[in-house]
PDB file of C-alpha atoms in Angstrom:
ATOM      1  CA  UNK R1306      -0.136   0.060  -0.049  1.00 48.00           C
ATOM      2  CA  UNK R1307       2.997   2.519   0.918  1.00 45.00           C
ATOM      3  CA  UNK R1308       4.536   1.453  -2.146  1.00 46.00           C
ATOM      4  CA  UNK R1309       1.385   2.403  -4.339  1.00 39.00           C
ATOM      5  CA  UNK R1310       1.033   5.362  -2.400  1.00 40.00           C
ATOM      6  CA  UNK R1311       4.480   6.757  -3.797  1.00 40.00           C
ATOM      7  CA  UNK R1312       3.982   5.645  -7.134  1.00 39.00           C
ATOM      8  CA  UNK R1313       0.657   7.731  -7.068  1.00 39.00           C
ATOM      9  CA  UNK R1314       2.372  10.817  -5.493  1.00 37.00           C
ATOM     10  CA  UNK R1315       4.962  10.461  -8.215  1.00 40.00           C
ATOM     11  CA  UNK R1316       2.955  10.401 -11.031  1.00 37.00           C
ATOM     12  CA  UNK R1317       1.013  13.215  -9.721  1.00 37.00           C
ATOM     13  CA  UNK R1318       3.842  15.119  -9.141  1.00 36.00           C
ATOM     14  CA  UNK R1319       4.846  14.463 -12.766  1.00 39.00           C
ATOM     15  CA  UNK R1320       1.737  15.359 -13.987  1.00 37.00           C
ATOM     16  CA  UNK R1321       1.981  18.925 -12.083  1.00 37.00           C
ATOM     17  CA  UNK R1322       5.308  19.416 -13.371  1.00 37.00           C
ATOM     18  CA  UNK R1323       4.003  19.278 -17.156  1.00 38.00           C
ATOM     19  CA  UNK R1324       1.438  21.318 -16.574  1.00 36.00           C
ATOM     20  CA  UNK R1325       3.937  24.312 -14.883  1.00 34.00           C
ATOM     21  CA  UNK R1326       4.095  27.192 -17.329  1.00 35.00           C
ATOM     22  CA  UNK R1327       7.000  29.338 -17.134  1.00 35.00           C
ATOM     23  CA  UNK R1328       6.880  32.797 -16.698  1.00 38.00           C
ATOM     24  CA  UNK R1329       7.361  34.047 -20.056  1.00 40.00           C
ATOM     25  CA  UNK R1330       5.516  31.144 -21.717  1.00 39.00           C
ATOM     26  CA  UNK R1331       2.417  33.239 -22.244  1.00 41.00           C
ATOM     27  CA  UNK R1332       4.459  36.281 -23.391  1.00 43.00           C
ATOM     28  CA  UNK R1333       3.785  35.742 -27.372  1.00 46.00           C
ATOM     29  CA  UNK R1334       4.558  39.638 -27.855  1.00 56.00           C
ATOM     30  CA  UNK R1335       7.418  41.296 -26.017  1.00 66.00           C
ATOM     31  CA  UNK R1336       7.904  44.825 -26.102  1.00 83.00           C
ATOM     32  CA  UNK R1337      12.033  45.212 -26.155  1.00 88.00           C
ATOM     33  CA  UNK R1338      13.196  48.779 -25.877  1.00 92.00           C
ATOM     34  CA  UNK R1339      15.733  49.656 -28.327  1.00 94.00           C
ATOM     35  CA  UNK R1340      16.403  53.153 -27.295  1.00 95.00           C
ATOM     36  CA  UNK R1341      15.644  55.390 -24.425  1.00 96.00           C
ATOM     37  CA  UNK R1342      15.004  59.174 -24.783  1.00 97.00           C
ATOM     38  CA  UNK R1343      15.232  61.974 -22.222  1.00 97.00           C
ATOM     39  CA  UNK R1344      14.140  65.678 -22.226  1.00 96.00           C
ATOM     40  CA  UNK R1345      13.185  67.946 -19.559  1.00 93.00           C
ATOM     41  CA  UNK R1346      11.396  71.276 -19.214  1.00 85.00           C
ATOM     42  CA  UNK R1347      12.238  71.578 -15.630  1.00 84.00           C
ATOM     43  CA  UNK R1348      10.421  70.025 -12.706  1.00 92.00           C
ATOM     44  CA  UNK R1349       9.222  67.037 -15.197  1.00 95.00           C
ATOM     45  CA  UNK R1350      11.021  64.710 -16.935  1.00 96.00           C
ATOM     46  CA  UNK R1351       9.864  63.596 -20.367  1.00 97.00           C
ATOM     47  CA  UNK R1352      10.826  59.541 -21.414  1.00 96.00           C
ATOM     48  CA  UNK R1353      10.370  58.326 -25.029  1.00 97.00           C
ATOM     49  CA  UNK R1354      10.961  54.546 -25.382  1.00 95.00           C
ATOM     50  CA  UNK R1355      11.519  53.171 -28.879  1.00 94.00           C
ATOM     51  CA  UNK R1356      10.180  49.895 -28.644  1.00 92.00           C
ATOM     52  CA  UNK R1357      10.672  46.598 -30.802  1.00 87.00           C
ATOM     53  CA  UNK R1358       7.105  44.701 -30.732  1.00 80.00           C
ATOM     54  CA  UNK R1359       8.167  41.019 -31.535  1.00 74.00           C
ATOM     55  CA  UNK R1360       5.151  38.540 -32.389  1.00 71.00           C
ATOM     56  CA  UNK R1361       6.537  35.063 -31.443  1.00 70.00           C
ATOM     57  CA  UNK R1362       3.296  33.488 -32.564  1.00 75.00           C
ATOM     58  CA  UNK R1363       3.991  34.501 -36.269  1.00 74.00           C
ATOM     59  CA  UNK R1364       7.431  34.715 -37.506  1.00 75.00           C
ATOM     60  CA  UNK R1365       5.967  35.966 -41.005  1.00 80.00           C
ATOM     61  CA  UNK R1366       5.306  39.309 -39.104  1.00 79.00           C
ATOM     62  CA  UNK R1367       8.099  41.528 -39.019  1.00 80.00           C
ATOM     63  CA  UNK R1368       8.989  43.113 -36.020  1.00 81.00           C
ATOM     64  CA  UNK R1369       7.374  46.719 -35.824  1.00 82.00           C
ATOM     65  CA  UNK R1370       9.427  49.870 -33.743  1.00 87.00           C
ATOM     66  CA  UNK R1371       7.290  52.600 -32.491  1.00 90.00           C
ATOM     67  CA  UNK R1372       7.884  55.413 -29.647  1.00 94.00           C
ATOM     68  CA  UNK R1373       5.887  55.569 -26.700  1.00 93.00           C
ATOM     69  CA  UNK R1374       6.525  58.852 -24.641  1.00 95.00           C
ATOM     70  CA  UNK R1375       5.856  59.240 -20.866  1.00 95.00           C
ATOM     71  CA  UNK R1376       6.123  62.155 -18.595  1.00 96.00           C
ATOM     72  CA  UNK R1377       6.505  62.255 -14.707  1.00 96.00           C
ATOM     73  CA  UNK R1378       8.223  63.535 -11.403  1.00 96.00           C
ATOM     74  CA  UNK R1379      10.532  60.915 -11.863  1.00 95.00           C
ATOM     75  CA  UNK R1380      12.375  58.341 -14.275  1.00 94.00           C
ATOM     76  CA  UNK R1381      10.124  55.430 -12.964  1.00 93.00           C
ATOM     77  CA  UNK R1382       6.753  57.472 -12.645  1.00 95.00           C
ATOM     78  CA  UNK R1383       7.546  58.431 -16.375  1.00 95.00           C
ATOM     79  CA  UNK R1384       8.247  54.760 -17.431  1.00 92.00           C
ATOM     80  CA  UNK R1385       5.317  53.528 -15.224  1.00 92.00           C
ATOM     81  CA  UNK R1386       3.310  55.596 -17.414  1.00 94.00           C
ATOM     82  CA  UNK R1387       5.164  54.079 -20.732  1.00 92.00           C
ATOM     83  CA  UNK R1388       4.328  50.381 -19.254  1.00 88.00           C
ATOM     84  CA  UNK R1389       0.423  51.573 -18.585  1.00 90.00           C
ATOM     85  CA  UNK R1390      -0.075  52.128 -22.461  1.00 86.00           C
ATOM     86  CA  UNK R1391       1.129  48.363 -23.252  1.00 84.00           C
ATOM     87  CA  UNK R1392      -0.287  44.782 -22.952  1.00 81.00           C
ATOM     88  CA  UNK R1393       3.240  43.578 -21.734  1.00 81.00           C
ATOM     89  CA  UNK R1394       6.048  44.638 -19.553  1.00 83.00           C
ATOM     90  CA  UNK R1395       8.821  46.260 -21.308  1.00 84.00           C
ATOM     91  CA  UNK R1396      12.581  45.026 -21.579  1.00 85.00           C
ATOM     92  CA  UNK R1397      15.326  47.300 -20.990  1.00 87.00           C
ATOM     93  CA  UNK R1398      18.086  44.371 -21.326  1.00 87.00           C
ATOM     94  CA  UNK R1399      18.461  45.659 -25.236  1.00 89.00           C
ATOM     95  CA  UNK R1400      18.656  49.704 -24.898  1.00 93.00           C
ATOM     96  CA  UNK R1401      21.225  50.613 -27.252  1.00 94.00           C
ATOM     97  CA  UNK R1402      21.240  53.992 -26.911  1.00 96.00           C
ATOM     98  CA  UNK R1403      20.283  56.407 -24.298  1.00 96.00           C
ATOM     99  CA  UNK R1404      19.446  60.036 -26.240  1.00 96.00           C
ATOM    100  CA  UNK R1405      19.841  62.844 -23.753  1.00 96.00           C
ATOM    101  CA  UNK R1406      18.063  66.430 -25.138  1.00 95.00           C
ATOM    102  CA  UNK R1407      20.035  69.380 -25.470  1.00 90.00           C
ATOM    103  CA  UNK R1408      17.880  70.670 -22.431  1.00 86.00           C
ATOM    104  CA  UNK R1409      19.018  68.600 -20.156  1.00 89.00           C
ATOM    105  CA  UNK R1410      20.215  69.935 -16.637  1.00 88.00           C
ATOM    106  CA  UNK R1411      22.875  68.457 -15.060  1.00 87.00           C
ATOM    107  CA  UNK R1412      20.370  67.821 -12.096  1.00 91.00           C
ATOM    108  CA  UNK R1413      18.704  65.155 -14.438  1.00 92.00           C
ATOM    109  CA  UNK R1414      21.695  64.078 -15.934  1.00 90.00           C
ATOM    110  CA  UNK R1415      22.845  62.625 -12.447  1.00 90.00           C
ATOM    111  CA  UNK R1416      19.164  61.032 -12.073  1.00 93.00           C
ATOM    112  CA  UNK R1417      19.524  59.305 -15.032  1.00 93.00           C
ATOM    113  CA  UNK R1418      22.623  58.321 -14.439  1.00 90.00           C
ATOM    114  CA  UNK R1419      21.726  56.561 -11.092  1.00 90.00           C
ATOM    115  CA  UNK R1420      18.383  55.414 -12.278  1.00 91.00           C
ATOM    116  CA  UNK R1421      20.457  53.612 -14.940  1.00 87.00           C
ATOM    117  CA  UNK R1422      23.058  52.288 -12.670  1.00 85.00           C
ATOM    118  CA  UNK R1423      20.378  51.275 -10.515  1.00 85.00           C
ATOM    119  CA  UNK R1424      18.272  49.769 -12.815  1.00 78.00           C
ATOM    120  CA  UNK R1425      20.108  46.360 -13.501  1.00 68.00           C
ATOM    121  CA  UNK R1426      18.152  45.569 -16.687  1.00 76.00           C
ATOM    122  CA  UNK R1427      19.924  48.393 -18.612  1.00 85.00           C
ATOM    123  CA  UNK R1428      22.819  47.239 -20.093  1.00 86.00           C
ATOM    124  CA  UNK R1429      25.974  49.605 -19.060  1.00 89.00           C
ATOM    125  CA  UNK R1430      27.435  49.760 -22.518  1.00 91.00           C
ATOM    126  CA  UNK R1431      24.536  51.375 -24.251  1.00 94.00           C
ATOM    127  CA  UNK R1432      25.482  54.374 -26.132  1.00 95.00           C
ATOM    128  CA  UNK R1433      24.623  57.763 -24.797  1.00 95.00           C
ATOM    129  CA  UNK R1434      24.038  60.688 -26.955  1.00 95.00           C
ATOM    130  CA  UNK R1435      22.967  64.336 -27.552  1.00 94.00           C
ATOM    131  CA  UNK R1436      20.123  65.337 -29.561  1.00 95.00           C
ATOM    132  CA  UNK R1437      18.128  68.467 -29.701  1.00 95.00           C
ATOM    133  CA  UNK R1438      14.682  66.562 -29.279  1.00 95.00           C
ATOM    134  CA  UNK R1439      15.053  62.620 -28.625  1.00 95.00           C
ATOM    135  CA  UNK R1440      10.975  62.119 -29.708  1.00 95.00           C
ATOM    136  CA  UNK R1441      11.909  63.188 -33.267  1.00 94.00           C
ATOM    137  CA  UNK R1442      15.029  61.455 -33.370  1.00 93.00           C
ATOM    138  CA  UNK R1443      13.294  58.389 -32.444  1.00 94.00           C
ATOM    139  CA  UNK R1444      10.166  58.666 -34.273  1.00 91.00           C
ATOM    140  CA  UNK R1445      12.128  59.219 -37.738  1.00 86.00           C
ATOM    141  CA  UNK R1446      12.024  55.347 -38.399  1.00 83.00           C
ATOM    142  CA  UNK R1447      14.794  53.455 -39.410  1.00 78.00           C
ATOM    143  CA  UNK R1448      17.001  52.803 -42.040  1.00 79.00           C
ATOM    144  CA  UNK R1449      19.042  49.909 -41.905  1.00 77.00           C
ATOM    145  CA  UNK R1450      17.500  47.737 -39.140  1.00 81.00           C
ATOM    146  CA  UNK R1451      14.463  47.386 -36.859  1.00 82.00           C
ATOM    147  CA  UNK R1452      14.791  50.220 -34.724  1.00 90.00           C
ATOM    148  CA  UNK R1453      16.526  54.150 -34.902  1.00 91.00           C
ATOM    149  CA  UNK R1454      18.347  53.218 -31.665  1.00 92.00           C
ATOM    150  CA  UNK R1455      20.122  50.180 -33.418  1.00 92.00           C
ATOM    151  CA  UNK R1456      20.944  51.992 -36.152  1.00 93.00           C
ATOM    152  CA  UNK R1457      22.579  54.843 -34.018  1.00 92.00           C
ATOM    153  CA  UNK R1458      24.642  52.006 -32.365  1.00 93.00           C
ATOM    154  CA  UNK R1459      25.509  50.710 -35.785  1.00 92.00           C
ATOM    155  CA  UNK R1460      26.678  54.272 -37.256  1.00 92.00           C
ATOM    156  CA  UNK R1461      28.723  54.957 -33.961  1.00 92.00           C
ATOM    157  CA  UNK R1462      30.807  51.298 -34.106  1.00 92.00           C
ATOM    158  CA  UNK R1463      31.548  51.878 -38.044  1.00 92.00           C
ATOM    159  CA  UNK R1464      32.500  55.208 -37.545  1.00 91.00           C
ATOM    160  CA  UNK R1465      34.679  54.470 -34.736  1.00 89.00           C
ATOM    161  CA  UNK R1466      35.838  51.390 -36.650  1.00 91.00           C
ATOM    162  CA  UNK R1467      36.665  53.708 -39.843  1.00 91.00           C
ATOM    163  CA  UNK R1468      38.352  56.655 -38.465  1.00 90.00           C
ATOM    164  CA  UNK R1469      39.775  54.747 -35.170  1.00 87.00           C
ATOM    165  CA  UNK R1470      38.459  57.389 -32.721  1.00 85.00           C
ATOM    166  CA  UNK R1471      37.128  55.654 -29.916  1.00 83.00           C
ATOM    167  CA  UNK R1472      33.995  58.015 -28.721  1.00 82.00           C
ATOM    168  CA  UNK R1473      34.022  56.803 -25.396  1.00 84.00           C
ATOM    169  CA  UNK R1474      30.386  57.622 -25.073  1.00 90.00           C
ATOM    170  CA  UNK R1475      28.932  54.236 -23.478  1.00 90.00           C
ATOM    171  CA  UNK R1476      27.369  54.523 -20.065  1.00 91.00           C
ATOM    172  CA  UNK R1477      29.756  52.776 -18.325  1.00 90.00           C
ATOM    173  CA  UNK R1478      32.469  55.069 -19.700  1.00 91.00           C
ATOM    174  CA  UNK R1479      30.581  58.322 -18.456  1.00 90.00           C
ATOM    175  CA  UNK R1480      29.651  57.050 -15.282  1.00 88.00           C
ATOM    176  CA  UNK R1481      33.313  56.452 -14.697  1.00 89.00           C
ATOM    177  CA  UNK R1482      33.991  59.894 -15.738  1.00 89.00           C
ATOM    178  CA  UNK R1483      30.835  60.943 -13.529  1.00 87.00           C
ATOM    179  CA  UNK R1484      32.387  59.097 -10.577  1.00 87.00           C
ATOM    180  CA  UNK R1485      35.369  60.241 -11.057  1.00 89.00           C
ATOM    181  CA  UNK R1486      34.103  64.139 -10.599  1.00 87.00           C
ATOM    182  CA  UNK R1487      33.459  65.065 -14.088  1.00 83.00           C
ATOM    183  CA  UNK R1488      30.673  67.153 -14.738  1.00 77.00           C
ATOM    184  CA  UNK R1489      31.130  67.735 -18.444  1.00 78.00           C
ATOM    185  CA  UNK R1490      30.893  64.938 -21.310  1.00 78.00           C
ATOM    186  CA  UNK R1491      31.516  64.904 -24.849  1.00 84.00           C
ATOM    187  CA  UNK R1492      29.079  62.811 -26.382  1.00 89.00           C
ATOM    188  CA  UNK R1493      28.206  62.044 -30.342  1.00 89.00           C
ATOM    189  CA  UNK R1494      25.308  64.723 -31.392  1.00 91.00           C
ATOM    190  CA  UNK R1495      22.655  63.459 -33.758  1.00 90.00           C
ATOM    191  CA  UNK R1496      20.260  65.825 -35.548  1.00 85.00           C
ATOM    192  CA  UNK R1497      17.365  65.079 -37.949  1.00 75.00           C
ATOM    193  CA  UNK R1498      17.111  67.032 -41.161  1.00 65.00           C
ATOM    194  CA  UNK R1499      14.981  69.734 -39.648  1.00 56.00           C
ATOM    195  CA  UNK R1500      17.243  70.214 -36.674  1.00 50.00           C
ATOM    196  CA  UNK R1501      19.939  71.562 -38.675  1.00 47.00           C
TER     197      UNK R1501
END
């Protein structure tokens, strides 16, 4: 009887394992962030997330990119507003570019760098760039890849390889200089046709 009970328990245990679903098994759509843009109008921060929407149910459907924005008193609040517009959580692991608006104050730059450092889902190898209007840049549409953020990353890397000039604008490089007491940084500047 004891043996029969243990076999029944083992069979039930195996069935329960087979019925378990992983956290991501229901995620047929993922909202991957290719780039984050930041601008400020003083007390509030505007965050622009260039999301790449991938439909894993149908591989025939090409990924699409779109920019979603949120404004808040903190970066977390603005990102929460962006997340509230989506049916799935945003994934920051593949963020290639952090675009800073020209109106960025040193106080907001500190908050952005601190947030990126504490938010371990944002890769420290993301490029930081300067731009007049992050929303306009990220909304222009991609030329060579699925997202503008990945295009910018490719341009910086190609230019660096071609010229031999290291731009030292990856987040971890900026953060190291910032932690070393520097408050002025040289970042690659991108502009849209209308910005010139």
